Amino acid sequence: MTRRISPDTAVPPPDPRLPPRREELAADLARRLATPGTTTLVAAEAGFGKTTVVDRVLDLVGARSPGTRVLFARGVRSSVPTPHVGLHELFTGVDPKSLDLPPGHASGLCAALGRSSIEGELTPARVMMSTHSVVLRLLERSPVAVVVDDWDALDAESAEVVRYLTSRRYPAGGAPSLLLAYATPRPDDAFTEPVVALPPLSARDVQVVTEDATGRALPLGAATRAHALSGGNPLWALELATVDDAEVSGSLEEAMRHRLDRATPAARRILAALGAAGPLSGEQVQAAASVSAADILAAIDDGAVEEHRGRVMARHPLLSGTAVQDLAEPDRRSLHARISAVVVDPVARTDHLERATPPGAEPKLAAALDRAAIAARSRGAAGEATDLAERAVRRTPVGDPAVARRRIAWADLALRAGDFAGVLDALGDVAFDRLDVALLDRALPLLVTAAAAERGDAAARAMLDAVISPTDDPVRQAVYDTYRAEAGHEAGDRPALARGAAELLRAAGAAPVSRHRALGALILDDLDAGRGLDDALLAECADLERQIDLLAVNDSARAMTGLYAHQVGQLERSRQALEAVHAVAVEQGQEVVAGVFALHLAATEAHAGDLARADHWLGLWDDVTPWPETPPPSAIAAMGLRALREADADEIQRIVRLPHGPGGEAVGRLVRQALLGLSAARSENWASALTALTAARSLADSLGMIEPGRRLWLDFDLARSMIALGDLTAAAEVAARLEAISVGRRPLLDGVAASIRGEIALARDDSSAAVEALTRADALLREAELPVERARTQLALARAHHARRARHDAVAALDAAEISARASADANVLARVAPLRAEIEASTPAGVLTERERVVALAVARGATNREIADEYHLSVRTVESQLSAAYRKLGVRSRSELAVLMRQPS
């Protein structure tokens, strides 16, 4: 539940239940909780009184951090934990819909809390991201503290959310503080903070606690005895202090059993029901424990249970847990059967039903577990859903036709939860050759995806080979061929396999998942081969997606458009598609997928020259990357392209030295080699550029990547390196290859090819041919979306005009190059503008004049009189005449008309 501490809350007086040392500890914990971003772990064995200390900390927080919003939950110890019950308690009193959250986040959290339903799937990642958004909004209004008592008993789904919140980045000084109290650490915790241990009670403390609990004074001797036997454990000491020496001595468990022995049969049944189910309403307790309302009141009066906000709960979980343990197996099953009839939550109801059923196959129970798995999945409890699906399989009789379907459903849930080993376990006993095509269409993508992620591509191919069997069914064969093509079987025939599978499945109207994947393989093959993006295939994929519920956002037609369009120079198309799928991934809580889209957006903006936007998207990737030290090739490419724009050779070197991450080592090597070559070419280190770019081109060719954009447009700089080193024939071959790929359809490729041919002509001292080719290139590149290539072409055009001694044309081309370079934020081109401008100026008649002589001569050339020049430049007429005489002498002219002609002509 949330507790809003008022700024004027007074420090409460000391709690009489707390000995002085514990009061001091509670005050210290409250101070820690008041410090943003702190994590405090409090450990104490069962019965040691940590809940009393936590309650005291909550009372003290207001004095340490006025206005703090406390999100508090207490773990529920029961044999059947309910998913998200802790999350529900944490956010009681918080209305996500009032917080102006990102799209889908308010509805995601409300669905997890059971307050509403949503369209589509509620993934665990979406629940976590929704929760994070809520906490960020709350932090904008006030400090936030997250406190969980009995952390080790909190349901797994809620615990994962809390861990997620602690792993996120927050504005400086604005992170939530965290306090977790537990008896035993959770096995999946990775907290590194030191643990605060509760101090044991002293003998005097035992006297105080006993008197507060029983209302009677305890002699010091009895208190000393209780302290010695209990080791200062308050619960144990209290029990020992109220019984005779002979009744109990050995352990806390023995003390609890002694307490149960003294309880009435009705109280024991109530405690057993609460131990099995957790807190229940009074009506539920009466039905589950077969007791009356009077029996419940008597148990409350006896101190065995307590009532809080309409719920009955055990006074201490050890007592109710012991009551469950002491039941005979038949009695325990009967108890779970009664509980299953009164609990509302469908998952908890099915859990209790299973515990009421003897081991072995049970078709009705299997069907109930199947339904419960679907219910758990619908509210984002992926782990619970996977567990229920697995149990449904275990409870299905051997030979039942439903077993294969349930195994595939189990595998599907395991994949959504990221449990790749669980997917392979679920599918291990599936006879793929006996599946009908619909189930085969669901099972094969699960198998190959999990196998590749868990064991690598080679193992995935081997597992695929193992399940593919000869068949006379053409539809089944088409499904097999889809995955054979996708896995790289018979590489030369891969496009033919994918095309044949897509055509047959299209005609049969069957296996939509496999058909979609076959189309995706064809789209990528076309792209790699330089044939661009096939819009008809993308549209077919988009139409198929209405039939597919297994499709991840990163496999969608829109995602393919975004990921691939910028690699054929269509920056705006890529930007629009990537921003759309990034928003979907964020809404669904798929952080890493959203991060990958952000990387491609960063690359797109780097190509476009918008470095601020590129930095924005790279920052989003940095916030979510699970591989900060081993980035995937797409991260290397995005960071490298960003560094290229600023001519930061040192940063390029740092980036390419990063270890290989996920995404294919061969592709990673290609990207690194290309970046090294591109950096060297931009620095005009032509020999190094040629070596690196030639190696990168060979590697790309071996991977079947002919499309220039798939290889970071390295062909452009490769040709320029060849020209600089005198291999004009090889450069012409590159230009011809670009033209062959374009076939007149792609202005970018045709424009760069013309630019290369212009530079070749310039290298051959054919400045007229160079100007003609480069002018055509400039016109073509005006239609393209890679501004840096136009800037480089305009720079070359300025050099060509300069070679023809056409000063005015050279300056105009150079001005255009500077404008394009600034638009593309390319420091390399900008660095070459000033030197070339100086060279052009130095080679003109004005280049031999002083600055003032040049100004006067140019003014005369445009027809100004001496008096007009003097007035315009605030000079005397005598000074103008002196500067004009000097210009006549230096330029060898004798009249104003000769000077004007000379200043308007090339030198």
PDB file of N, CA and C in Angstrom, residues 617-681:
ATOM      1  N   TRP A 617      19.122   8.900 -29.600  1.00  0.00           N
ATOM      2  CA  TRP A 617      18.818   7.480 -29.752  1.00  0.00           C
ATOM      3  C   TRP A 617      19.928   6.608 -29.168  1.00  0.00           C
ATOM      4  N   LEU A 618      21.171   7.023 -29.304  1.00  0.00           N
ATOM      5  CA  LEU A 618      22.261   6.255 -28.685  1.00  0.00           C
ATOM      6  C   LEU A 618      22.123   6.269 -27.164  1.00  0.00           C
ATOM      7  N   GLY A 619      21.651   7.384 -26.612  1.00  0.00           N
ATOM      8  CA  GLY A 619      21.435   7.452 -25.165  1.00  0.00           C
ATOM      9  C   GLY A 619      20.359   6.477 -24.707  1.00  0.00           C
ATOM     10  N   LEU A 620      19.304   6.330 -25.505  1.00  0.00           N
ATOM     11  CA  LEU A 620      18.260   5.364 -25.151  1.00  0.00           C
ATOM     12  C   LEU A 620      18.805   3.940 -25.179  1.00  0.00           C
ATOM     13  N   TRP A 621      19.681   3.650 -26.138  1.00  0.00           N
ATOM     14  CA  TRP A 621      20.309   2.318 -26.159  1.00  0.00           C
ATOM     15  C   TRP A 621      21.177   2.120 -24.915  1.00  0.00           C
ATOM     16  N   ASP A 622      21.951   3.116 -24.557  1.00  0.00           N
ATOM     17  CA  ASP A 622      22.814   2.998 -23.375  1.00  0.00           C
ATOM     18  C   ASP A 622      22.003   2.715 -22.118  1.00  0.00           C
ATOM     19  N   ASP A 623      20.781   3.232 -22.063  1.00  0.00           N
ATOM     20  CA  ASP A 623      19.943   3.035 -20.877  1.00  0.00           C
ATOM     21  C   ASP A 623      19.483   1.594 -20.711  1.00  0.00           C
ATOM     22  N   VAL A 624      19.409   0.832 -21.803  1.00  0.00           N
ATOM     23  CA  VAL A 624      18.787  -0.498 -21.723  1.00  0.00           C
ATOM     24  C   VAL A 624      19.702  -1.636 -22.140  1.00  0.00           C
ATOM     25  N   THR A 625      20.883  -1.336 -22.691  1.00  0.00           N
ATOM     26  CA  THR A 625      21.688  -2.414 -23.260  1.00  0.00           C
ATOM     27  C   THR A 625      22.095  -3.459 -22.227  1.00  0.00           C
ATOM     28  N   PRO A 626      21.906  -4.729 -22.524  1.00  0.00           N
ATOM     29  CA  PRO A 626      22.422  -5.775 -21.642  1.00  0.00           C
ATOM     30  C   PRO A 626      23.875  -6.120 -21.965  1.00  0.00           C
ATOM     31  N   TRP A 627      24.438  -5.474 -23.008  1.00  0.00           N
ATOM     32  CA  TRP A 627      25.815  -5.791 -23.437  1.00  0.00           C
ATOM     33  C   TRP A 627      26.651  -4.515 -23.522  1.00  0.00           C
ATOM     34  N   PRO A 628      26.842  -3.794 -22.402  1.00  0.00           N
ATOM     35  CA  PRO A 628      27.594  -2.529 -22.490  1.00  0.00           C
ATOM     36  C   PRO A 628      29.041  -2.708 -22.919  1.00  0.00           C
ATOM     37  N   GLU A 629      29.643  -3.852 -22.593  1.00  0.00           N
ATOM     38  CA  GLU A 629      31.045  -4.072 -22.935  1.00  0.00           C
ATOM     39  C   GLU A 629      31.218  -4.862 -24.225  1.00  0.00           C
ATOM     40  N   THR A 630      30.183  -5.514 -24.695  1.00  0.00           N
ATOM     41  CA  THR A 630      30.275  -6.331 -25.921  1.00  0.00           C
ATOM     42  C   THR A 630      29.100  -5.995 -26.830  1.00  0.00           C
ATOM     43  N   PRO A 631      29.084  -4.802 -27.415  1.00  0.00           N
ATOM     44  CA  PRO A 631      27.920  -4.363 -28.203  1.00  0.00           C
ATOM     45  C   PRO A 631      27.749  -5.167 -29.474  1.00  0.00           C
ATOM     46  N   PRO A 632      26.513  -5.315 -29.948  1.00  0.00           N
ATOM     47  CA  PRO A 632      26.251  -6.012 -31.213  1.00  0.00           C
ATOM     48  C   PRO A 632      26.703  -5.164 -32.394  1.00  0.00           C
ATOM     49  N   PRO A 633      26.777  -5.756 -33.597  1.00  0.00           N
ATOM     50  CA  PRO A 633      27.237  -5.000 -34.772  1.00  0.00           C
ATOM     51  C   PRO A 633      26.439  -3.726 -35.030  1.00  0.00           C
ATOM     52  N   SER A 634      25.122  -3.751 -34.789  1.00  0.00           N
ATOM     53  CA  SER A 634      24.319  -2.547 -35.040  1.00  0.00           C
ATOM     54  C   SER A 634      24.741  -1.399 -34.133  1.00  0.00           C
ATOM     55  N   ALA A 635      25.186  -1.712 -32.905  1.00  0.00           N
ATOM     56  CA  ALA A 635      25.672  -0.661 -32.005  1.00  0.00           C
ATOM     57  C   ALA A 635      27.025  -0.132 -32.475  1.00  0.00           C
ATOM     58  N   ILE A 636      27.899  -1.046 -32.907  1.00  0.00           N
ATOM     59  CA  ILE A 636      29.199  -0.622 -33.436  1.00  0.00           C
ATOM     60  C   ILE A 636      28.995   0.300 -34.639  1.00  0.00           C
ATOM     61  N   ALA A 637      28.073  -0.088 -35.537  1.00  0.00           N
ATOM     62  CA  ALA A 637      27.817   0.716 -36.734  1.00  0.00           C
ATOM     63  C   ALA A 637      27.287   2.096 -36.361  1.00  0.00           C
ATOM     64  N   ALA A 638      26.293   2.153 -35.471  1.00  0.00           N
ATOM     65  CA  ALA A 638      25.686   3.441 -35.112  1.00  0.00           C
ATOM     66  C   ALA A 638      26.701   4.360 -34.446  1.00  0.00           C
ATOM     67  N   MET A 639      27.461   3.824 -33.496  1.00  0.00           N
ATOM     68  CA  MET A 639      28.459   4.651 -32.817  1.00  0.00           C
ATOM     69  C   MET A 639      29.555   5.090 -33.790  1.00  0.00           C
ATOM     70  N   GLY A 640      29.956   4.170 -34.676  1.00  0.00           N
ATOM     71  CA  GLY A 640      31.004   4.497 -35.630  1.00  0.00           C
ATOM     72  C   GLY A 640      30.588   5.558 -36.628  1.00  0.00           C
ATOM     73  N   LEU A 641      29.360   5.463 -37.147  1.00  0.00           N
ATOM     74  CA  LEU A 641      28.876   6.464 -38.091  1.00  0.00           C
ATOM     75  C   LEU A 641      28.795   7.831 -37.429  1.00  0.00           C
ATOM     76  N   ARG A 642      28.392   7.833 -36.174  1.00  0.00           N
ATOM     77  CA  ARG A 642      28.340   9.098 -35.420  1.00  0.00           C
ATOM     78  C   ARG A 642      29.743   9.693 -35.291  1.00  0.00           C
ATOM     79  N   ALA A 643      30.732   8.882 -34.974  1.00  0.00           N
ATOM     80  CA  ALA A 643      32.107   9.370 -34.830  1.00  0.00           C
ATOM     81  C   ALA A 643      32.680   9.831 -36.171  1.00  0.00           C
ATOM     82  N   LEU A 644      32.309   9.150 -37.255  1.00  0.00           N
ATOM     83  CA  LEU A 644      32.785   9.555 -38.586  1.00  0.00           C
ATOM     84  C   LEU A 644      32.364  10.976 -38.925  1.00  0.00           C
ATOM     85  N   ARG A 645      31.149  11.351 -38.556  1.00  0.00           N
ATOM     86  CA  ARG A 645      30.656  12.670 -38.901  1.00  0.00           C
ATOM     87  C   ARG A 645      31.512  13.770 -38.257  1.00  0.00           C
ATOM     88  N   GLU A 646      32.093  13.461 -37.108  1.00  0.00           N
ATOM     89  CA  GLU A 646      32.916  14.460 -36.422  1.00  0.00           C
ATOM     90  C   GLU A 646      34.403  14.240 -36.666  1.00  0.00           C
ATOM     91  N   ALA A 647      34.728  13.327 -37.584  1.00  0.00           N
ATOM     92  CA  ALA A 647      36.135  13.034 -37.916  1.00  0.00           C
ATOM     93  C   ALA A 647      36.929  12.654 -36.675  1.00  0.00           C
ATOM     94  N   ASP A 648      36.289  11.886 -35.790  1.00  0.00           N
ATOM     95  CA  ASP A 648      36.935  11.509 -34.525  1.00  0.00           C
ATOM     96  C   ASP A 648      37.607  10.148 -34.701  1.00  0.00           C
ATOM     97  N   ALA A 649      38.826  10.155 -35.219  1.00  0.00           N
ATOM     98  CA  ALA A 649      39.536   8.909 -35.501  1.00  0.00           C
ATOM     99  C   ALA A 649      39.837   8.126 -34.226  1.00  0.00           C
ATOM    100  N   ASP A 650      40.125   8.830 -33.126  1.00  0.00           N
ATOM    101  CA  ASP A 650      40.419   8.129 -31.864  1.00  0.00           C
ATOM    102  C   ASP A 650      39.192   7.362 -31.376  1.00  0.00           C
ATOM    103  N   GLU A 651      38.014   7.982 -31.509  1.00  0.00           N
ATOM    104  CA  GLU A 651      36.788   7.305 -31.086  1.00  0.00           C
ATOM    105  C   GLU A 651      36.507   6.093 -31.967  1.00  0.00           C
ATOM    106  N   ILE A 652      36.782   6.216 -33.259  1.00  0.00           N
ATOM    107  CA  ILE A 652      36.626   5.062 -34.155  1.00  0.00           C
ATOM    108  C   ILE A 652      37.518   3.917 -33.688  1.00  0.00           C
ATOM    109  N   GLN A 653      38.750   4.228 -33.349  1.00  0.00           N
ATOM    110  CA  GLN A 653      39.671   3.181 -32.884  1.00  0.00           C
ATOM    111  C   GLN A 653      39.154   2.516 -31.614  1.00  0.00           C
ATOM    112  N   ARG A 654      38.609   3.330 -30.700  1.00  0.00           N
ATOM    113  CA  ARG A 654      38.057   2.752 -29.461  1.00  0.00           C
ATOM    114  C   ARG A 654      36.891   1.824 -29.758  1.00  0.00           C
ATOM    115  N   ILE A 655      36.029   2.258 -30.658  1.00  0.00           N
ATOM    116  CA  ILE A 655      34.823   1.489 -30.968  1.00  0.00           C
ATOM    117  C   ILE A 655      35.182   0.145 -31.599  1.00  0.00           C
ATOM    118  N   VAL A 656      36.093   0.159 -32.566  1.00  0.00           N
ATOM    119  CA  VAL A 656      36.389  -1.087 -33.281  1.00  0.00           C
ATOM    120  C   VAL A 656      37.158  -2.074 -32.410  1.00  0.00           C
ATOM    121  N   ARG A 657      37.737  -1.596 -31.305  1.00  0.00           N
ATOM    122  CA  ARG A 657      38.458  -2.503 -30.403  1.00  0.00           C
ATOM    123  C   ARG A 657      37.533  -3.181 -29.394  1.00  0.00           C
ATOM    124  N   LEU A 658      36.278  -2.751 -29.325  1.00  0.00           N
ATOM    125  CA  LEU A 658      35.354  -3.379 -28.376  1.00  0.00           C
ATOM    126  C   LEU A 658      35.163  -4.846 -28.738  1.00  0.00           C
ATOM    127  N   PRO A 659      35.031  -5.728 -27.733  1.00  0.00           N
ATOM    128  CA  PRO A 659      34.863  -7.162 -28.026  1.00  0.00           C
ATOM    129  C   PRO A 659      33.587  -7.426 -28.812  1.00  0.00           C
ATOM    130  N   HIS A 660      33.601  -8.535 -29.549  1.00  0.00           N
ATOM    131  CA  HIS A 660      32.421  -8.913 -30.327  1.00  0.00           C
ATOM    132  C   HIS A 660      31.275  -9.276 -29.391  1.00  0.00           C
ATOM    133  N   GLY A 661      30.085  -8.819 -29.736  1.00  0.00           N
ATOM    134  CA  GLY A 661      28.889  -9.141 -28.971  1.00  0.00           C
ATOM    135  C   GLY A 661      27.941  -9.989 -29.779  1.00  0.00           C
ATOM    136  N   PRO A 662      26.674 -10.075 -29.362  1.00  0.00           N
ATOM    137  CA  PRO A 662      25.691 -10.885 -30.091  1.00  0.00           C
ATOM    138  C   PRO A 662      25.416 -10.293 -31.463  1.00  0.00           C
ATOM    139  N   GLY A 663      24.965 -11.153 -32.384  1.00  0.00           N
ATOM    140  CA  GLY A 663      24.587 -10.655 -33.693  1.00  0.00           C
ATOM    141  C   GLY A 663      25.450 -11.138 -34.819  1.00  0.00           C
ATOM    142  N   GLY A 664      26.384 -12.034 -34.565  1.00  0.00           N
ATOM    143  CA  GLY A 664      27.182 -12.598 -35.640  1.00  0.00           C
ATOM    144  C   GLY A 664      28.573 -12.000 -35.675  1.00  0.00           C
ATOM    145  N   GLU A 665      29.581 -12.835 -35.450  1.00  0.00           N
ATOM    146  CA  GLU A 665      30.951 -12.340 -35.424  1.00  0.00           C
ATOM    147  C   GLU A 665      31.402 -11.878 -36.806  1.00  0.00           C
ATOM    148  N   ALA A 666      30.954 -12.575 -37.858  1.00  0.00           N
ATOM    149  CA  ALA A 666      31.365 -12.188 -39.217  1.00  0.00           C
ATOM    150  C   ALA A 666      30.853 -10.792 -39.553  1.00  0.00           C
ATOM    151  N   VAL A 667      29.607 -10.521 -39.231  1.00  0.00           N
ATOM    152  CA  VAL A 667      29.053  -9.190 -39.481  1.00  0.00           C
ATOM    153  C   VAL A 667      29.789  -8.154 -38.629  1.00  0.00           C
ATOM    154  N   GLY A 668      30.120  -8.518 -37.397  1.00  0.00           N
ATOM    155  CA  GLY A 668      30.877  -7.607 -36.539  1.00  0.00           C
ATOM    156  C   GLY A 668      32.235  -7.273 -37.130  1.00  0.00           C
ATOM    157  N   ARG A 669      32.919  -8.256 -37.709  1.00  0.00           N
ATOM    158  CA  ARG A 669      34.218  -8.000 -38.348  1.00  0.00           C
ATOM    159  C   ARG A 669      34.049  -7.082 -39.557  1.00  0.00           C
ATOM    160  N   LEU A 670      32.994  -7.327 -40.334  1.00  0.00           N
ATOM    161  CA  LEU A 670      32.734  -6.489 -41.495  1.00  0.00           C
ATOM    162  C   LEU A 670      32.557  -5.032 -41.084  1.00  0.00           C
ATOM    163  N   VAL A 671      31.722  -4.787 -40.084  1.00  0.00           N
ATOM    164  CA  VAL A 671      31.449  -3.421 -39.644  1.00  0.00           C
ATOM    165  C   VAL A 671      32.734  -2.753 -39.159  1.00  0.00           C
ATOM    166  N   ARG A 672      33.534  -3.472 -38.393  1.00  0.00           N
ATOM    167  CA  ARG A 672      34.771  -2.891 -37.864  1.00  0.00           C
ATOM    168  C   ARG A 672      35.762  -2.556 -38.982  1.00  0.00           C
ATOM    169  N   GLN A 673      35.939  -3.486 -39.926  1.00  0.00           N
ATOM    170  CA  GLN A 673      36.845  -3.224 -41.044  1.00  0.00           C
ATOM    171  C   GLN A 673      36.364  -2.029 -41.864  1.00  0.00           C
ATOM    172  N   ALA A 674      35.067  -1.966 -42.119  1.00  0.00           N
ATOM    173  CA  ALA A 674      34.528  -0.865 -42.907  1.00  0.00           C
ATOM    174  C   ALA A 674      34.755   0.471 -42.204  1.00  0.00           C
ATOM    175  N   LEU A 675      34.511   0.520 -40.891  1.00  0.00           N
ATOM    176  CA  LEU A 675      34.711   1.769 -40.157  1.00  0.00           C
ATOM    177  C   LEU A 675      36.169   2.211 -40.175  1.00  0.00           C
ATOM    178  N   LEU A 676      37.085   1.269 -40.021  1.00  0.00           N
ATOM    179  CA  LEU A 676      38.511   1.615 -40.082  1.00  0.00           C
ATOM    180  C   LEU A 676      38.858   2.211 -41.447  1.00  0.00           C
ATOM    181  N   GLY A 677      38.347   1.570 -42.519  1.00  0.00           N
ATOM    182  CA  GLY A 677      38.630   2.060 -43.857  1.00  0.00           C
ATOM    183  C   GLY A 677      38.004   3.412 -44.122  1.00  0.00           C
ATOM    184  N   LEU A 678      36.745   3.595 -43.687  1.00  0.00           N
ATOM    185  CA  LEU A 678      36.061   4.870 -43.892  1.00  0.00           C
ATOM    186  C   LEU A 678      36.775   5.995 -43.143  1.00  0.00           C
ATOM    187  N   SER A 679      37.228   5.711 -41.919  1.00  0.00           N
ATOM    188  CA  SER A 679      37.936   6.722 -41.139  1.00  0.00           C
ATOM    189  C   SER A 679      39.245   7.107 -41.815  1.00  0.00           C
ATOM    190  N   ALA A 680      39.965   6.112 -42.317  1.00  0.00           N
ATOM    191  CA  ALA A 680      41.232   6.401 -42.997  1.00  0.00           C
ATOM    192  C   ALA A 680      40.994   7.198 -44.272  1.00  0.00           C
ATOM    193  N   ALA A 681      39.935   6.857 -45.021  1.00  0.00           N
ATOM    194  CA  ALA A 681      39.644   7.574 -46.263  1.00  0.00           C
ATOM    195  C   ALA A 681      39.276   9.025 -45.976  1.00  0.00           C
TER     196      ALA A 681
END
